Amino acid sequence: MDSPFKYYDYVTGPHFIGREKQVNEFCELILQKKNILIYGQARTGKKSIVYNSFKELEKRKYRYIPIKMNLFNIRCIEAFMMRYTNNIVGKFATSGMEWSDFLFRYMPLAPYNVKEEPGKEPRFVYNSKELLTDAQIREFLNLPERIAEDEGCHIVLYFEQFQDITLFDDSDRIFSLFEKEWKCHSHVSYVITGERKNAMDEIFEVNKYFYNLVEKIEIVPIERKVFIDYIIKGFLKGGKVIRPNQAGYIYDTVEGDPWYAQHLASICYEMTVGYLEDKTIEVALRNLINLHDFSFHTVAFGLSKHQLRFIKAILDGVKRFSSADILDRFKLNSSANVNRLKEALQKKEIITFNSKKEIVIMDPLLKHWFIKYFFCK
């Protein structure tokens, strides 16, 4: 039997557990035509929440048009708007004539032509090398609202990797343009997601873009008991047995991270015949770490000696880094240097601050690797 644990993609059906509250919150906000913000570190369930919410809206017979926009390989506003307009118009137009009509009606300022090729869908291409003006950007941003109003529909525009806009030249100008136009939209809901937590914090918490324009859905850890029950049931499906304390150990080892927990449980399952043995969990954990060993080495290789010392201090439980004793023991030089180290490690998305304003390492398996392998004597 194939593994009953799913870690290689977003999860639905019986694999989607412990996030029903977030799905209900998402659906209610969409029904109210509100905008939604969901972000956190990678592989914590953002996409699963979004797709299960879409499924729930379909169950409720709610009519809407979802449009997905992934920004992972976009580095300028021109490339963004090309994908943005193609994705939106592609939902409504099929023939080249229809594409041309949309261009004429909704984007008269666009430096676009419609390109048609045999066996391929029509698409927009640039007919100019000039950078986009603010007027052109505003026209593009208003495209989904104008179409939704004319078509009498509700568009849900779903952004992935939204933090990558910070890599654009003059990103503050871009965010300001987005914010100004989106405030006027009533037929479009924007679902904004990102997986670089600190970068998203910078946009929404520090600079306060889109303030009062988006409703944030918090990604909280799946409850320990819920995950333990899920792991136990998964083993039982294949006629195998895992004890509650063993399932709890899997959960605790990866600090409840759903992706790592699913993967570790899957490796344990594959290695088990009948009853899971404790030593099998340790072997499975080493196998999981081996899969990520190269990427963890790459992270460590890119850190300075002071950054590594700062991480060691975090792992040793240090809470206050400004005392002379701590600065001397970990050779951190000065409080000013500590602040620089914090900022650098935040930009690398290695550390962040929890709800108690304590510094934590974001990736639980990387944390385990540092403790058990990198800093071991």
mmCIF file with all atom_site columns, C-alpha atoms in Angstrom, residues 126-210:
data_model
loop_
_atom_site.group_PDB
_atom_site.id
_atom_site.type_symbol
_atom_site.label_atom_id
_atom_site.label_alt_id
_atom_site.label_comp_id
_atom_site.label_asym_id
_atom_site.label_entity_id
_atom_site.label_seq_id
_atom_site.pdbx_PDB_ins_code
_atom_site.Cartn_x
_atom_site.Cartn_y
_atom_site.Cartn_z
_atom_site.occupancy
_atom_site.B_iso_or_equiv
_atom_site.pdbx_formal_charge
_atom_site.auth_seq_id
_atom_site.auth_comp_id
_atom_site.auth_asym_id
_atom_site.auth_atom_id
_atom_site.pdbx_PDB_model_num
ATOM 1  C CA . TYR A 1 126 ? 5.016   43.916 -25.615 1.00 0.00 ? 126 TYR A CA 1
ATOM 2  C CA . ASN A 1 127 ? 5.364   46.121 -28.676 1.00 0.00 ? 127 ASN A CA 1
ATOM 3  C CA . SER A 1 128 ? 7.642   48.582 -26.892 1.00 0.00 ? 128 SER A CA 1
ATOM 4  C CA . LYS A 1 129 ? 10.781  48.559 -24.750 1.00 0.00 ? 129 LYS A CA 1
ATOM 5  C CA . GLU A 1 130 ? 9.657   51.608 -22.783 1.00 0.00 ? 130 GLU A CA 1
ATOM 6  C CA . LEU A 1 131 ? 9.054   51.236 -19.055 1.00 0.00 ? 131 LEU A CA 1
ATOM 7  C CA . LEU A 1 132 ? 5.447   51.364 -17.912 1.00 0.00 ? 132 LEU A CA 1
ATOM 8  C CA . THR A 1 133 ? 4.067   54.687 -16.736 1.00 0.00 ? 133 THR A CA 1
ATOM 9  C CA . ASP A 1 134 ? 1.929   55.100 -13.624 1.00 0.00 ? 134 ASP A CA 1
ATOM 10 C CA . ALA A 1 135 ? -1.109  55.682 -15.844 1.00 0.00 ? 135 ALA A CA 1
ATOM 11 C CA . GLN A 1 136 ? -0.547  52.379 -17.647 1.00 0.00 ? 136 GLN A CA 1
ATOM 12 C CA . ILE A 1 137 ? -0.046  50.509 -14.369 1.00 0.00 ? 137 ILE A CA 1
ATOM 13 C CA . ARG A 1 138 ? -3.263  51.964 -12.955 1.00 0.00 ? 138 ARG A CA 1
ATOM 14 C CA . GLU A 1 139 ? -5.120  50.924 -16.093 1.00 0.00 ? 139 GLU A CA 1
ATOM 15 C CA . PHE A 1 140 ? -3.837  47.354 -15.722 1.00 0.00 ? 140 PHE A CA 1
ATOM 16 C CA . LEU A 1 141 ? -4.668  47.247 -12.009 1.00 0.00 ? 141 LEU A CA 1
ATOM 17 C CA . ASN A 1 142 ? -8.248  48.240 -12.753 1.00 0.00 ? 142 ASN A CA 1
ATOM 18 C CA . LEU A 1 143 ? -8.649  45.553 -15.427 1.00 0.00 ? 143 LEU A CA 1
ATOM 19 C CA . PRO A 1 144 ? -10.198 42.834 -13.197 1.00 0.00 ? 144 PRO A CA 1
ATOM 20 C CA . GLU A 1 145 ? -12.573 45.292 -11.536 1.00 0.00 ? 145 GLU A CA 1
ATOM 21 C CA . ARG A 1 146 ? -13.857 46.628 -14.848 1.00 0.00 ? 146 ARG A CA 1
ATOM 22 C CA . ILE A 1 147 ? -14.285 43.143 -16.324 1.00 0.00 ? 147 ILE A CA 1
ATOM 23 C CA . ALA A 1 148 ? -16.049 41.843 -13.202 1.00 0.00 ? 148 ALA A CA 1
ATOM 24 C CA . GLU A 1 149 ? -18.392 44.819 -13.219 1.00 0.00 ? 149 GLU A CA 1
ATOM 25 C CA . ASP A 1 150 ? -19.266 44.361 -16.898 1.00 0.00 ? 150 ASP A CA 1
ATOM 26 C CA . GLU A 1 151 ? -19.614 40.578 -16.617 1.00 0.00 ? 151 GLU A CA 1
ATOM 27 C CA . GLY A 1 152 ? -21.584 40.728 -13.378 1.00 0.00 ? 152 GLY A CA 1
ATOM 28 C CA . CYS A 1 153 ? -19.229 38.341 -11.598 1.00 0.00 ? 153 CYS A CA 1
ATOM 29 C CA . HIS A 1 154 ? -16.955 38.140 -8.566  1.00 0.00 ? 154 HIS A CA 1
ATOM 30 C CA . ILE A 1 155 ? -13.273 37.653 -9.399  1.00 0.00 ? 155 ILE A CA 1
ATOM 31 C CA . VAL A 1 156 ? -10.951 36.209 -6.750  1.00 0.00 ? 156 VAL A CA 1
ATOM 32 C CA . LEU A 1 157 ? -7.358  37.040 -7.648  1.00 0.00 ? 157 LEU A CA 1
ATOM 33 C CA . TYR A 1 158 ? -4.963  34.735 -5.782  1.00 0.00 ? 158 TYR A CA 1
ATOM 34 C CA . PHE A 1 159 ? -1.327  35.860 -5.452  1.00 0.00 ? 159 PHE A CA 1
ATOM 35 C CA . GLU A 1 160 ? 1.499   33.513 -4.491  1.00 0.00 ? 160 GLU A CA 1
ATOM 36 C CA . GLN A 1 161 ? 4.965   34.773 -3.455  1.00 0.00 ? 161 GLN A CA 1
ATOM 37 C CA . PHE A 1 162 ? 3.666   38.318 -3.056  1.00 0.00 ? 162 PHE A CA 1
ATOM 38 C CA . GLN A 1 163 ? 6.816   39.326 -1.153  1.00 0.00 ? 163 GLN A CA 1
ATOM 39 C CA . ASP A 1 164 ? 8.799   39.094 -4.395  1.00 0.00 ? 164 ASP A CA 1
ATOM 40 C CA . ILE A 1 165 ? 7.444   42.506 -5.372  1.00 0.00 ? 165 ILE A CA 1
ATOM 41 C CA . THR A 1 166 ? 9.992   43.910 -2.903  1.00 0.00 ? 166 THR A CA 1
ATOM 42 C CA . LEU A 1 167 ? 12.655  42.826 -5.425  1.00 0.00 ? 167 LEU A CA 1
ATOM 43 C CA . PHE A 1 168 ? 11.286  45.245 -8.040  1.00 0.00 ? 168 PHE A CA 1
ATOM 44 C CA . ASP A 1 169 ? 12.946  48.596 -8.616  1.00 0.00 ? 169 ASP A CA 1
ATOM 45 C CA . ASP A 1 170 ? 11.026  51.241 -6.638  1.00 0.00 ? 170 ASP A CA 1
ATOM 46 C CA . SER A 1 171 ? 8.768   48.681 -4.966  1.00 0.00 ? 171 SER A CA 1
ATOM 47 C CA . ASP A 1 172 ? 7.360   51.321 -2.601  1.00 0.00 ? 172 ASP A CA 1
ATOM 48 C CA . ARG A 1 173 ? 5.912   53.141 -5.596  1.00 0.00 ? 173 ARG A CA 1
ATOM 49 C CA . ILE A 1 174 ? 4.386   49.876 -6.833  1.00 0.00 ? 174 ILE A CA 1
ATOM 50 C CA . PHE A 1 175 ? 2.790   49.065 -3.480  1.00 0.00 ? 175 PHE A CA 1
ATOM 51 C CA . SER A 1 176 ? 1.367   52.583 -3.269  1.00 0.00 ? 176 SER A CA 1
ATOM 52 C CA . LEU A 1 177 ? -0.198  52.258 -6.724  1.00 0.00 ? 177 LEU A CA 1
ATOM 53 C CA . PHE A 1 178 ? -1.684  48.869 -5.850  1.00 0.00 ? 178 PHE A CA 1
ATOM 54 C CA . GLU A 1 179 ? -3.086  50.190 -2.600  1.00 0.00 ? 179 GLU A CA 1
ATOM 55 C CA . LYS A 1 180 ? -4.655  53.270 -4.147  1.00 0.00 ? 180 LYS A CA 1
ATOM 56 C CA . GLU A 1 181 ? -6.460  51.355 -6.907  1.00 0.00 ? 181 GLU A CA 1
ATOM 57 C CA . TRP A 1 182 ? -7.527  48.350 -4.842  1.00 0.00 ? 182 TRP A CA 1
ATOM 58 C CA . LYS A 1 183 ? -9.271  50.614 -2.348  1.00 0.00 ? 183 LYS A CA 1
ATOM 59 C CA . CYS A 1 184 ? -11.818 51.431 -5.041  1.00 0.00 ? 184 CYS A CA 1
ATOM 60 C CA . HIS A 1 185 ? -12.573 47.833 -6.056  1.00 0.00 ? 185 HIS A CA 1
ATOM 61 C CA . SER A 1 186 ? -15.817 46.152 -4.977  1.00 0.00 ? 186 SER A CA 1
ATOM 62 C CA . HIS A 1 187 ? -16.133 43.300 -7.499  1.00 0.00 ? 187 HIS A CA 1
ATOM 63 C CA . VAL A 1 188 ? -12.713 41.719 -6.914  1.00 0.00 ? 188 VAL A CA 1
ATOM 64 C CA . SER A 1 189 ? -11.290 39.982 -3.846  1.00 0.00 ? 189 SER A CA 1
ATOM 65 C CA . TYR A 1 190 ? -7.514  39.814 -3.552  1.00 0.00 ? 190 TYR A CA 1
ATOM 66 C CA . VAL A 1 191 ? -6.010  36.801 -1.781  1.00 0.00 ? 191 VAL A CA 1
ATOM 67 C CA . ILE A 1 192 ? -2.413  37.654 -0.923  1.00 0.00 ? 192 ILE A CA 1
ATOM 68 C CA . THR A 1 193 ? -0.032  34.910 0.199   1.00 0.00 ? 193 THR A CA 1
ATOM 69 C CA . GLY A 1 194 ? 3.705   34.826 0.797   1.00 0.00 ? 194 GLY A CA 1
ATOM 70 C CA . GLU A 1 195 ? 6.205   32.425 2.305   1.00 0.00 ? 195 GLU A CA 1
ATOM 71 C CA . ARG A 1 196 ? 9.013   34.714 3.367   1.00 0.00 ? 196 ARG A CA 1
ATOM 72 C CA . LYS A 1 197 ? 7.570   35.756 6.687   1.00 0.00 ? 197 LYS A CA 1
ATOM 73 C CA . ASN A 1 198 ? 9.968   38.544 7.547   1.00 0.00 ? 198 ASN A CA 1
ATOM 74 C CA . ALA A 1 199 ? 9.657   40.126 4.098   1.00 0.00 ? 199 ALA A CA 1
ATOM 75 C CA . MET A 1 200 ? 5.859   40.008 4.384   1.00 0.00 ? 200 MET A CA 1
ATOM 76 C CA . ASP A 1 201 ? 6.072   41.491 7.897   1.00 0.00 ? 201 ASP A CA 1
ATOM 77 C CA . GLU A 1 202 ? 8.075   44.352 6.414   1.00 0.00 ? 202 GLU A CA 1
ATOM 78 C CA . ILE A 1 203 ? 5.323   45.065 3.873   1.00 0.00 ? 203 ILE A CA 1
ATOM 79 C CA . PHE A 1 204 ? 2.286   44.703 6.092   1.00 0.00 ? 204 PHE A CA 1
ATOM 80 C CA . GLU A 1 205 ? 3.433   45.277 9.687   1.00 0.00 ? 205 GLU A CA 1
ATOM 81 C CA . VAL A 1 206 ? 6.357   47.689 9.406   1.00 0.00 ? 206 VAL A CA 1
ATOM 82 C CA . ASN A 1 207 ? 5.437   49.773 6.355   1.00 0.00 ? 207 ASN A CA 1
ATOM 83 C CA . LYS A 1 208 ? 1.710   49.079 6.853   1.00 0.00 ? 208 LYS A CA 1
ATOM 84 C CA . TYR A 1 209 ? 0.820   48.893 3.193   1.00 0.00 ? 209 TYR A CA 1
ATOM 85 C CA . PHE A 1 210 ? -2.782  47.796 2.557   1.00 0.00 ? 210 PHE A CA 1
#
